[in-house]
Tab-separated table of C-alpha atoms in Angstrom:
chain	number	residue	atom	x	y	z
A	1	MET	CA	-2.677	25.671	0.676
A	2	ARG	CA	-3.423	24.106	-2.706
A	3	ALA	CA	-0.965	21.449	-3.825
A	4	SER	CA	-0.639	18.430	-6.064
A	5	GLY	CA	1.152	15.101	-6.133
A	6	ILE	CA	1.745	11.964	-8.162
A	7	LEU	CA	0.780	8.369	-7.356
A	8	MET	CA	3.631	6.037	-8.268
A	9	HIS	CA	4.530	2.946	-6.254
A	10	LEU	CA	8.170	2.136	-5.587
A	11	THR	CA	7.960	-1.226	-7.358
A	12	SER	CA	7.005	0.629	-10.555
A	13	LEU	CA	10.248	2.582	-10.753
A	14	PRO	CA	12.726	1.559	-13.466
A	15	GLY	CA	15.989	-0.188	-12.677
A	16	PRO	CA	18.134	-3.199	-13.598
A	17	TYR	CA	17.114	-5.729	-10.938
A	18	GLY	CA	13.538	-6.627	-11.777
A	19	VAL	CA	11.657	-4.286	-9.454
A	20	GLY	CA	11.755	-0.654	-8.382
A	21	THR	CA	13.805	-0.087	-5.235
A	22	MET	CA	14.965	2.659	-2.879
A	23	GLY	CA	17.988	3.263	-5.090
A	24	LYS	CA	19.082	5.698	-7.780
A	25	ALA	CA	15.784	5.705	-9.693
A	26	ALA	CA	13.859	6.644	-6.529
A	27	TYR	CA	16.084	9.675	-5.928
A	28	GLU	CA	15.767	10.666	-9.579
A	29	PHE	CA	11.980	10.428	-9.275
A	30	VAL	CA	12.073	12.815	-6.303
A	31	ASP	CA	14.051	15.209	-8.507
A	32	PHE	CA	11.399	14.807	-11.203
A	33	LEU	CA	8.627	15.602	-8.720
A	34	GLU	CA	10.456	18.742	-7.637
A	35	ALA	CA	10.961	19.865	-11.245
A	36	ALA	CA	7.266	19.210	-11.938
A	37	GLY	CA	6.177	21.425	-9.036
A	38	GLN	CA	4.734	18.535	-7.046
A	39	LYS	CA	4.606	18.537	-3.250
A	40	TYR	CA	3.444	14.953	-2.643
A	41	TRP	CA	4.570	11.478	-3.665
A	42	GLN	CA	1.883	8.876	-2.988
A	43	ILE	CA	2.868	5.216	-2.760
A	44	LEU	CA	1.182	1.920	-1.895
A	45	PRO	CA	1.902	-0.105	1.279
A	46	LEU	CA	5.603	-0.854	1.822
A	47	CYS	CA	5.003	-4.142	3.647
A	48	PRO	CA	6.301	-7.560	2.516
A	49	THR	CA	3.927	-8.928	-0.090
A	50	GLY	CA	2.157	-12.216	0.515
A	51	TYR	CA	-0.520	-14.066	-1.420
A	52	GLY	CA	-0.879	-12.761	-4.973
A	53	ASP	CA	2.083	-10.373	-4.523
A	54	SER	CA	-0.348	-7.720	-3.325
A	55	PRO	CA	0.919	-4.964	-1.018
A	56	TYR	CA	-2.540	-5.183	0.571
A	57	GLN	CA	-1.948	-8.824	1.589
A	58	SER	CA	1.177	-8.640	3.715
A	59	PHE	CA	2.920	-10.921	6.165
A	60	SER	CA	3.279	-7.950	8.530
A	61	THR	CA	1.804	-4.487	8.778
A	62	PHE	CA	4.958	-3.286	10.565
A	63	ALA	CA	7.703	-4.732	8.364
A	64	GLY	CA	9.282	-3.405	5.179
A	65	ASN	CA	9.411	-5.303	1.896
A	66	PRO	CA	12.914	-6.757	1.260
A	67	TYR	CA	12.260	-6.573	-2.490
A	68	LEU	CA	12.538	-2.785	-2.158
A	69	ILE	CA	16.069	-2.919	-0.735
A	70	ASP	CA	18.471	-1.431	-3.270
A	71	LEU	CA	21.249	-3.859	-4.164
A	72	ASP	CA	23.653	-1.251	-5.574
A	73	THR	CA	23.587	0.525	-2.203
A	74	LEU	CA	24.718	-2.736	-0.610
A	75	VAL	CA	27.560	-2.845	-3.150
A	76	ASP	CA	28.587	0.664	-2.098
A	77	GLN	CA	28.589	-0.516	1.533
A	78	GLY	CA	30.865	-3.443	0.699
A	79	LEU	CA	28.202	-6.044	1.505
A	80	LEU	CA	27.837	-7.271	-2.086
A	81	ARG	CA	29.870	-7.412	-5.275
A	82	LYS	CA	28.397	-6.336	-8.586
A	83	ASP	CA	29.173	-9.695	-10.198
A	84	GLU	CA	27.214	-11.488	-7.466
A	85	ILE	CA	24.100	-9.515	-8.409
A	86	GLU	CA	24.608	-9.855	-12.144
A	87	ALA	CA	24.931	-13.640	-11.827
A	88	TYR	CA	21.118	-13.860	-11.633
A	89	CYS	CA	18.323	-13.149	-14.076
A	90	TRP	CA	16.022	-10.460	-12.662
A	91	GLN	CA	13.457	-9.704	-15.312
A	92	GLU	CA	11.781	-11.060	-18.423
A	93	ARG	CA	10.424	-7.704	-19.604
A	94	GLU	CA	11.646	-4.190	-18.852
A	95	ASN	CA	8.220	-2.811	-17.926
A	96	LYS	CA	6.902	-5.738	-15.867
A	97	VAL	CA	7.881	-7.149	-12.478
A	98	CYS	CA	8.466	-10.903	-12.481
A	99	TYR	CA	7.796	-11.912	-8.876
A	100	ARG	CA	8.815	-15.491	-9.576
A	101	LEU	CA	12.380	-14.417	-10.355
A	102	LEU	CA	12.454	-12.148	-7.317
A	103	TYR	CA	11.258	-14.989	-5.090
A	104	GLU	CA	13.863	-17.355	-6.489
A	105	ASN	CA	16.872	-15.025	-6.464
A	106	ARG	CA	16.500	-12.091	-4.076
A	107	GLY	CA	17.039	-14.112	-0.927
A	108	LYS	CA	20.220	-15.691	-2.281
A	109	VAL	CA	21.808	-12.299	-2.857
A	110	LEU	CA	20.583	-10.754	0.387
A	111	HIS	CA	21.918	-13.720	2.365
A	112	LYS	CA	25.384	-12.974	0.976
A	113	ALA	CA	25.069	-9.397	2.219
A	114	PHE	CA	23.930	-10.628	5.630
A	115	GLU	CA	26.968	-12.902	5.964
A	116	ARG	CA	29.237	-9.867	5.551
A	117	PHE	CA	27.210	-7.555	7.771
A	118	ARG	CA	28.616	-6.675	11.176
A	119	PRO	CA	26.157	-5.251	13.731
A	120	ASP	CA	26.986	-1.878	15.235
A	121	GLU	CA	25.434	0.424	17.829
A	122	LYS	CA	22.928	1.843	15.341
A	123	TYR	CA	21.735	-1.657	14.475
A	124	GLU	CA	21.455	-2.658	18.132
A	125	ALA	CA	19.460	0.503	18.880
A	126	TYR	CA	17.080	-0.248	16.007
A	127	VAL	CA	16.459	-3.810	17.219
A	128	ALA	CA	15.858	-2.562	20.779
A	129	GLN	CA	13.324	-0.006	19.529
A	130	GLN	CA	11.317	-2.554	17.525
A	131	GLN	CA	10.794	-5.210	20.185
A	132	ASP	CA	7.003	-4.894	20.115
A	133	TRP	CA	6.820	-6.548	16.662
A	134	LEU	CA	10.222	-7.514	15.238
A	135	PRO	CA	10.907	-10.747	17.217
A	136	ASP	CA	7.457	-12.160	16.396
A	137	TYR	CA	7.778	-11.190	12.745
A	138	ALA	CA	11.302	-12.598	12.382
A	139	LEU	CA	10.275	-15.895	13.957
A	140	PHE	CA	7.120	-16.006	11.840
A	141	MET	CA	9.043	-15.552	8.587
A	142	THR	CA	11.627	-18.099	9.680
A	143	LEU	CA	8.974	-20.689	10.515
A	144	LYS	CA	7.363	-20.134	7.119
A	145	GLU	CA	10.651	-21.329	5.618
A	146	VAL	CA	10.864	-24.255	8.023
A	147	TYR	CA	7.265	-25.328	7.293
A	148	PRO	CA	6.737	-24.286	3.649
A	149	GLY	CA	3.615	-24.671	1.584
A	150	GLY	CA	0.965	-23.519	4.027
A	151	ASP	CA	-0.097	-20.798	6.438
A	152	TRP	CA	0.698	-20.789	10.156
A	153	LEU	CA	-2.460	-22.782	10.898
A	154	SER	CA	-0.672	-25.798	9.400
A	155	TRP	CA	2.280	-25.570	11.825
A	156	PRO	CA	2.753	-27.946	14.769
A	157	GLU	CA	0.245	-27.238	17.508
A	158	ASP	CA	2.760	-25.850	20.024
A	159	LEU	CA	3.898	-23.220	17.529
A	160	ARG	CA	0.470	-22.556	16.107
A	161	LEU	CA	-0.902	-21.892	19.609
A	162	ARG	CA	2.251	-19.971	20.615
A	163	ARG	CA	3.152	-22.025	23.677
A	164	GLU	CA	6.030	-20.296	25.403
A	165	ASP	CA	8.424	-23.254	25.597
A	166	ALA	CA	7.992	-23.968	21.883
A	167	LEU	CA	8.605	-20.347	20.925
A	168	THR	CA	11.720	-20.149	23.113
A	169	GLN	CA	13.123	-23.345	21.627
A	170	ALA	CA	12.396	-22.244	18.049
A	171	ALA	CA	14.122	-18.910	18.678
A	172	LYS	CA	17.265	-20.781	19.822
A	173	THR	CA	17.169	-23.345	17.025
A	174	TYR	CA	16.733	-20.839	14.225
A	175	ASP	CA	18.795	-17.985	15.663
A	176	ALA	CA	20.775	-17.351	12.450
A	177	GLU	CA	17.690	-17.100	10.250
A	178	ILE	CA	16.001	-14.802	12.769
A	179	ARG	CA	19.038	-12.516	12.733
A	180	TYR	CA	18.853	-12.518	8.930
A	181	GLN	CA	15.287	-11.201	9.172
A	182	TYR	CA	16.488	-8.527	11.601
A	183	PHE	CA	19.165	-7.537	9.076
A	184	LEU	CA	16.607	-7.198	6.283
A	185	GLN	CA	14.371	-4.939	8.343
A	186	TYR	CA	17.259	-2.809	9.558
A	187	THR	CA	18.571	-2.434	6.008
A	188	PHE	CA	15.125	-1.527	4.705
A	189	ARG	CA	14.692	1.107	7.400
A	190	CYS	CA	18.108	2.683	6.786
A	191	GLN	CA	17.500	2.962	3.040
A	192	TRP	CA	13.970	4.283	3.512
A	193	GLU	CA	15.026	6.924	6.044
A	194	ALA	CA	17.728	8.142	3.655
A	195	LEU	CA	15.245	8.387	0.760
A	196	ARG	CA	12.622	10.104	2.896
A	197	ALA	CA	15.175	12.624	4.162
A	198	TYR	CA	16.140	13.379	0.555
A	199	ALA	CA	12.483	13.949	-0.335
A	200	LYS	CA	12.041	16.159	2.722
A	201	GLY	CA	15.010	18.241	1.590
A	202	LYS	CA	13.174	18.797	-1.696
A	203	GLU	CA	9.975	19.703	0.221
A	204	ILE	CA	8.255	16.550	-1.028
A	205	SER	CA	5.891	14.875	1.467
A	206	ILE	CA	5.146	11.157	1.195
A	207	ILE	CA	1.613	9.776	1.349
A	208	GLY	CA	1.519	6.150	2.494
A	209	ASP	CA	-1.318	3.652	2.549
A	210	VAL	CA	-2.521	1.574	5.512
A	211	PRO	CA	-4.957	-1.214	4.563
A	212	ILE	CA	-7.833	-1.589	7.003
A	213	TYR	CA	-7.412	-5.375	7.227
A	214	VAL	CA	-4.472	-7.734	7.565
A	215	PRO	CA	-4.450	-11.269	6.108
A	216	LEU	CA	-4.902	-14.371	8.213
A	217	ASP	CA	-1.460	-15.620	7.192
A	218	SER	CA	0.440	-12.830	8.898
A	219	ALA	CA	2.571	-12.297	11.954
A	220	ASP	CA	-0.036	-9.750	13.040
A	221	VAL	CA	-2.797	-12.353	13.456
A	222	TRP	CA	-0.510	-15.137	14.677
A	223	ALA	CA	0.949	-12.939	17.437
A	224	ASN	CA	-2.253	-11.015	18.293
A	225	TYR	CA	-4.964	-13.646	17.802
A	226	ASP	CA	-7.008	-12.325	20.720
A	227	LEU	CA	-7.679	-9.080	18.801
A	228	PHE	CA	-9.494	-10.887	15.986
A	229	GLN	CA	-12.765	-12.781	15.686
A	230	LEU	CA	-11.200	-16.245	15.803
A	231	GLY	CA	-12.384	-19.511	17.307
A	232	GLU	CA	-10.463	-21.615	19.824
A	233	ASP	CA	-8.719	-23.311	16.906
A	234	ARG	CA	-7.507	-19.853	15.817
A	235	ARG	CA	-9.529	-20.030	12.603
A	236	PRO	CA	-11.801	-17.112	11.625
A	237	LYS	CA	-15.475	-17.238	12.524
A	238	LEU	CA	-16.282	-14.353	10.180
A	239	VAL	CA	-14.293	-12.843	7.319
A	240	ALA	CA	-14.240	-9.512	5.504
A	241	GLY	CA	-15.849	-8.622	2.211
A	242	CYS	CA	-18.247	-6.304	0.408
A	243	PRO	CA	-21.946	-6.912	-0.286
A	244	PRO	CA	-23.364	-7.500	-3.770
A	245	ASP	CA	-23.831	-4.376	-5.867
A	246	GLY	CA	-24.406	-3.332	-9.454
A	247	PHE	CA	-20.907	-4.459	-10.411
A	248	THR	CA	-20.639	-7.786	-8.552
A	249	ALA	CA	-23.725	-9.962	-8.075
A	250	ASP	CA	-21.912	-12.121	-5.502
A	251	GLY	CA	-20.206	-9.265	-3.704
A	252	GLN	CA	-16.485	-9.370	-2.938
A	253	LEU	CA	-15.145	-12.070	-0.591
A	254	TRP	CA	-11.831	-10.746	0.711
A	255	GLY	CA	-11.380	-13.431	3.354
A	256	ASN	CA	-9.437	-11.340	5.893
A	257	PRO	CA	-10.125	-12.044	9.560
A	258	LEU	CA	-12.212	-9.371	11.254
A	259	TYR	CA	-11.201	-7.365	14.281
A	260	ASP	CA	-12.748	-7.928	17.677
A	261	TRP	CA	-13.536	-4.261	18.182
A	262	GLU	CA	-14.785	-4.749	21.744
A	263	THR	CA	-11.410	-6.165	22.750
A	264	MET	CA	-9.635	-3.471	20.751
A	265	LYS	CA	-11.580	-0.802	22.631
A	266	ALA	CA	-10.823	-2.415	26.006
A	267	THR	CA	-7.104	-2.049	25.235
A	268	GLY	CA	-7.502	1.591	24.220
A	269	TYR	CA	-6.943	0.530	20.598
A	270	ALA	CA	-3.309	-0.072	21.538
A	271	TRP	CA	-2.511	-2.292	18.521
A	272	TRP	CA	-3.943	0.251	16.094
A	273	LEU	CA	-2.029	3.067	17.793
A	274	ARG	CA	1.187	1.064	17.462
A	275	ARG	CA	0.360	0.330	13.832
A	276	LEU	CA	-0.375	3.911	12.893
A	277	GLY	CA	2.439	5.200	15.082
A	278	ALA	CA	4.788	3.014	13.051
A	279	ALA	CA	3.275	4.448	9.857
A	280	ALA	CA	3.989	7.941	11.192
A	281	THR	CA	7.705	7.096	11.213
A	282	LEU	CA	7.508	6.200	7.503
A	283	PHE	CA	5.061	8.693	6.003
A	284	ASP	CA	3.951	12.300	6.284
A	285	VAL	CA	0.314	11.501	5.440
A	286	VAL	CA	-1.560	8.195	5.780
A	287	ARG	CA	-4.448	7.135	3.557
A	288	LEU	CA	-6.794	5.048	5.722
A	289	ASP	CA	-8.013	2.315	3.393
A	290	HIS	CA	-11.732	1.343	3.425
A	291	PHE	CA	-12.593	4.126	5.853
A	292	ARG	CA	-16.283	3.194	5.762
A	293	GLY	CA	-15.365	-0.063	7.543
A	294	PHE	CA	-14.760	1.880	10.742
A	295	GLU	CA	-18.455	2.834	10.795
A	296	SER	CA	-19.801	-0.601	9.824
A	297	TYR	CA	-18.318	-3.580	8.013
A	298	TRP	CA	-19.597	-6.493	5.946
A	299	ALA	CA	-19.070	-9.756	7.849
A	300	VAL	CA	-19.312	-13.075	5.993
A	301	PRO	CA	-19.485	-16.455	7.782
A	302	ALA	CA	-16.210	-18.323	7.287
A	303	GLY	CA	-16.492	-21.048	4.686
A	304	GLU	CA	-18.857	-19.177	2.370
A	305	THR	CA	-17.839	-19.145	-1.294
A	306	THR	CA	-19.374	-15.723	-1.997
A	307	ALA	CA	-20.053	-12.590	0.034
A	308	LYS	CA	-23.824	-12.743	-0.532
A	309	ASN	CA	-24.684	-14.155	2.890
A	310	GLY	CA	-22.888	-11.547	4.933
A	311	SER	CA	-24.343	-8.889	7.198
A	312	TRP	CA	-23.480	-5.386	8.321
A	313	GLN	CA	-21.857	-5.184	11.754
A	314	PRO	CA	-21.088	-1.998	13.719
A	315	GLY	CA	-17.538	-0.704	13.650
A	316	PRO	CA	-15.830	1.416	16.307
A	317	GLY	CA	-16.945	4.696	14.730
A	318	MET	CA	-15.963	8.037	16.161
A	319	ASP	CA	-14.830	6.464	19.417
A	320	PHE	CA	-11.861	5.032	17.491
A	321	ILE	CA	-11.347	8.136	15.360
A	322	GLY	CA	-11.352	10.305	18.472
A	323	VAL	CA	-8.548	8.221	19.992
A	324	LEU	CA	-6.488	8.582	16.806
A	325	LYS	CA	-6.915	12.347	16.808
A	326	LYS	CA	-5.933	12.562	20.480
A	327	LYS	CA	-3.010	10.126	20.469
A	328	LEU	CA	-1.569	10.844	16.984
A	329	PRO	CA	-2.234	14.565	16.491
A	330	GLU	CA	0.878	15.045	14.353
A	331	LEU	CA	-0.194	12.559	11.674
A	332	ASP	CA	-2.383	13.693	8.786
A	333	PHE	CA	-4.932	11.230	7.376
A	334	ILE	CA	-6.875	10.825	4.144
A	335	ALA	CA	-10.173	8.952	4.462
A	336	GLU	CA	-10.554	6.453	1.604
A	337	ASP	CA	-14.317	6.892	1.595
A	338	LEU	CA	-15.107	5.134	-1.680
A	339	GLY	CA	-17.767	2.452	-2.119
A	340	PHE	CA	-21.237	2.153	-0.573
A	341	LEU	CA	-21.598	5.251	1.608
A	342	THR	CA	-24.516	5.526	3.991
A	343	PRO	CA	-25.498	8.791	5.710
A	344	GLU	CA	-23.766	7.451	8.830
A	345	VAL	CA	-20.481	6.922	6.949
A	346	LYS	CA	-20.674	10.397	5.447
A	347	GLN	CA	-21.314	11.884	8.884
A	348	MET	CA	-18.339	10.013	10.366
A	349	GLN	CA	-16.073	11.356	7.628
A	350	LYS	CA	-17.374	14.859	8.241
A	351	ASP	CA	-16.989	14.571	12.015
A	352	SER	CA	-13.454	13.193	11.665
A	353	GLY	CA	-12.308	16.243	9.747
A	354	TYR	CA	-10.251	13.978	7.497
A	355	PRO	CA	-10.454	14.856	3.792
A	356	GLY	CA	-12.272	12.290	1.664
A	357	MET	CA	-11.473	11.107	-1.850
A	358	LYS	CA	-13.068	12.335	-5.082
A	359	VAL	CA	-12.233	10.179	-8.101
A	360	LEU	CA	-12.775	12.074	-11.331
A	361	GLU	CA	-12.860	8.894	-13.398
A	362	PHE	CA	-16.051	7.889	-11.549
A	363	ALA	CA	-17.886	11.115	-12.377
A	364	PHE	CA	-19.257	10.514	-15.847
A	365	ASP	CA	-22.174	8.118	-15.649
A	366	SER	CA	-24.524	9.435	-18.324
A	367	ARG	CA	-27.541	7.835	-16.585
A	368	GLU	CA	-27.510	10.032	-13.469
A	369	PRO	CA	-25.531	12.841	-11.803
A	370	SER	CA	-22.564	11.578	-9.787
A	371	ASP	CA	-21.208	12.698	-6.424
A	372	TYR	CA	-17.811	12.772	-8.132
A	373	LEU	CA	-18.678	15.628	-10.502
A	374	PRO	CA	-16.270	18.470	-9.663
A	375	TYR	CA	-18.972	21.015	-8.896
A	376	ARG	CA	-19.883	18.856	-5.873
A	377	TYR	CA	-16.387	18.852	-4.356
A	378	THR	CA	-15.474	20.666	-1.162
A	379	THR	CA	-12.120	22.203	-0.323
A	380	ASN	CA	-11.481	19.551	2.330
A	381	SER	CA	-11.110	16.740	-0.192
A	382	ILE	CA	-8.459	15.022	-2.282
A	383	CYS	CA	-9.174	14.845	-6.009
A	384	TYR	CA	-7.784	11.794	-7.783
A	385	LEU	CA	-7.964	11.209	-11.511
A	386	GLY	CA	-7.953	7.477	-10.726
A	387	THR	CA	-6.382	5.061	-8.254
A	388	HIS	CA	-4.300	1.891	-8.434
A	389	ASP	CA	-7.541	-0.141	-8.580
A	390	ASN	CA	-8.952	1.661	-11.623
A	391	MET	CA	-8.375	1.777	-15.339
A	392	THR	CA	-5.848	4.295	-16.542
A	393	MET	CA	-7.581	7.341	-17.974
A	394	GLN	CA	-6.635	6.391	-21.529
A	395	GLN	CA	-8.032	2.901	-20.971
A	396	TRP	CA	-11.262	4.468	-19.722
A	397	PHE	CA	-11.590	6.481	-22.920
A	398	ASP	CA	-10.864	3.317	-24.919
A	399	GLU	CA	-13.345	1.054	-23.084
A	400	ALA	CA	-16.066	3.139	-21.396
A	401	LYS	CA	-19.553	3.396	-22.872
A	402	PRO	CA	-19.658	5.910	-25.741
A	403	GLU	CA	-22.370	7.951	-24.004
A	404	ASP	CA	-20.215	8.237	-20.848
A	405	VAL	CA	-17.214	9.333	-22.901
A	406	ALA	CA	-19.386	11.897	-24.686
A	407	TYR	CA	-20.601	13.195	-21.307
A	408	ALA	CA	-16.999	13.596	-20.089
A	409	LYS	CA	-15.976	15.421	-23.241
A	410	GLU	CA	-18.878	17.837	-22.929
A	411	TYR	CA	-18.531	18.433	-19.181
A	412	MET	CA	-14.730	18.829	-19.186
A	413	GLY	CA	-14.467	20.668	-22.502
A	414	LEU	CA	-12.073	18.083	-23.889
A	415	ASN	CA	-10.433	18.376	-27.282
A	416	GLN	CA	-8.038	16.329	-29.373
A	417	GLU	CA	-5.475	19.128	-29.662
A	418	GLU	CA	-4.764	19.095	-25.918
A	419	GLY	CA	-5.493	15.387	-25.574
A	420	TYR	CA	-8.400	13.917	-23.664
A	421	VAL	CA	-6.255	12.585	-20.805
A	422	TRP	CA	-4.452	15.901	-20.342
A	423	GLY	CA	-7.822	17.623	-20.401
A	424	MET	CA	-8.898	15.407	-17.499
A	425	LEU	CA	-5.675	16.172	-15.655
A	426	ARG	CA	-6.369	19.853	-16.203
A	427	GLY	CA	-9.867	19.386	-14.761
A	428	GLY	CA	-8.481	17.691	-11.667
A	429	MET	CA	-5.875	20.380	-11.179
A	430	GLY	CA	-8.597	23.019	-11.436
A	431	ALA	CA	-10.888	21.433	-8.832
A	432	VAL	CA	-11.444	23.179	-5.483
A	433	SER	CA	-9.949	20.175	-3.620
A	434	LYS	CA	-6.928	21.205	-1.586
A	435	LEU	CA	-4.877	18.377	-3.091
A	436	PHE	CA	-4.899	16.809	-6.551
A	437	VAL	CA	-3.177	13.460	-7.157
A	438	GLY	CA	-2.609	12.082	-10.649
A	439	GLN	CA	-1.328	8.622	-11.492
A	440	MET	CA	2.038	8.570	-13.226
A	441	GLN	CA	0.554	6.257	-15.863
A	442	ASP	CA	-1.888	9.007	-16.853
A	443	TYR	CA	0.821	11.614	-17.217
A	444	LEU	CA	2.619	9.091	-19.445
A	445	GLY	CA	-0.550	8.538	-21.501
A	446	LEU	CA	-0.597	4.776	-20.968
A	447	GLY	CA	-3.588	2.573	-21.761
A	448	ALA	CA	-4.526	-0.857	-20.397
A	449	GLU	CA	-0.862	-1.888	-20.292
A	450	GLY	CA	-0.315	0.607	-17.452
A	451	ARG	CA	-3.053	-0.564	-15.118
A	452	MET	CA	-1.730	-1.483	-11.669
A	453	ASN	CA	-4.464	-3.745	-10.274
A	454	PHE	CA	-7.650	-5.540	-11.299
A	455	PRO	CA	-9.572	-6.014	-8.010
A	456	GLY	CA	-10.826	-9.541	-7.445
A	457	LEU	CA	-8.572	-11.021	-10.144
A	458	LEU	CA	-5.531	-13.157	-9.334
A	459	SER	CA	-3.233	-12.604	-12.275
A	460	ASP	CA	0.314	-11.629	-13.178
A	461	ALA	CA	-1.199	-8.435	-14.553
A	462	ASN	CA	-1.594	-7.160	-10.989
A	463	TRP	CA	1.078	-5.108	-9.210
A	464	THR	CA	3.588	-5.671	-12.016
A	465	TRP	CA	3.595	-2.454	-14.066
A	466	ARG	CA	6.946	-0.663	-14.289
A	467	ALA	CA	7.937	2.555	-15.982
A	468	LYS	CA	10.552	2.256	-18.682
A	469	ASP	CA	13.896	3.903	-18.143
A	470	GLY	CA	14.079	7.450	-19.470
A	471	VAL	CA	10.363	8.320	-19.411
A	472	PHE	CA	10.645	10.929	-16.629
A	473	THR	CA	11.916	13.609	-18.952
A	474	ALA	CA	12.589	17.297	-18.393
A	475	GLU	CA	9.960	18.073	-21.038
A	476	LEU	CA	7.287	16.111	-19.171
A	477	ALA	CA	8.240	17.755	-15.862
A	478	LYS	CA	7.973	21.163	-17.524
A	479	ARG	CA	4.496	20.403	-18.879
A	480	ILE	CA	3.269	19.162	-15.495
A	481	TYR	CA	4.784	22.219	-13.791
A	482	ALA	CA	2.982	24.585	-16.159
A	483	LEU	CA	-0.366	22.904	-15.467
A	484	THR	CA	0.277	22.895	-11.723
A	485	LYS	CA	1.184	26.575	-11.723
A	486	LEU	CA	-1.801	27.517	-13.907
A	487	TYR	CA	-4.193	26.212	-11.257
A	488	GLY	CA	-2.464	27.660	-8.201
A	489	ARG	CA	-0.894	24.469	-6.869
A	490	ILE	CA	2.764	25.573	-6.858
């Protein structure tokens, strides 16, 4: 069945407390999606953000981000007072997240809620169900407060190497802070399950994102070091990246530790099954980030300053994909198959049966025909106008080469009366792909100010865009609905 959806991360929702949350604005956005005839809401990873405030650099792949906890809901539950929230400054600009203010103030308010919280049977059941990751994560986050300013490799040796006596003693010493972390995760889960149930009642499915890699400074690596290519000192021997290409002469040096796929296979990919099984409790569809990395991945010797001296190493391939299909048959996946695609990667995507991504913004290179031109799409694909890593469509029209813009206008039949961006949205809606996903920024007609992320750039421009209050109007929903209906996606 043909359908469409909108990409809009939770942090980008409007609201009074500096960042989008699982509160009133989220429910109103679900209502907007329903009115606009959309069947999918795509978001970015929900994990706690780490270095650079990126949802793709998280302290845990299993945990939820406490920044997304709605404070007004805690007021309704009697765990906070309104004046306690309003005592803090939450934002400098309405349409931009200030992570500094969140870092300084969020914990103070959430600690007050924790002090008033009284565990019940539902809480105890949640903690019991999450024993395969929650104790390690809670201790990890607590120790990061005890030993600030560095990653876990800077901790005392007994804790760094996870000696049992040291872990047991730390758990006793910091019991209150560990319980606080439990409270945050329980609260996140309760609010998320309520929001997801509301979306389900409106027949809106949620597409989540699972990054292929986890950062070194994470509970995942600290607690599962044997699953990564680390030395005896627990430091990476090789790190992740991308090779040089026409856009980056030095390649991209991501720095994430690489998986030990032989060990992963020997365990039946148990960690990955737990990871994706956890995702299945949060999302209806999972976008597998950097899908080509499962066929082969670019490995760079640790200590290199660029990615130029890396090499391709074999990934787990269809052996891994086959296990996913067998063990998680109820979970739908999208293969993020962007980047340098070899025949082997294309064959793996085809063999997996997972739909790949077609990004319309990439289609109009006037020098040569592109694989992203709509006439090359197949039904088993997801058409995106752009993603969180790309320019908004208006920015592309403002900054792309004139000959590329001219090519797009000719190919798509664009005109000023309709608007070039809406003409592109129309083209995406009309594609044969079974699902079309448009960014909310493009429906709002935003330029460079609406871009979500600039890959490879550490800046407060990344991950900070927020929609202004009142922009999700009935008129906009009506226009989106009409376009969606015109192309058979209702």
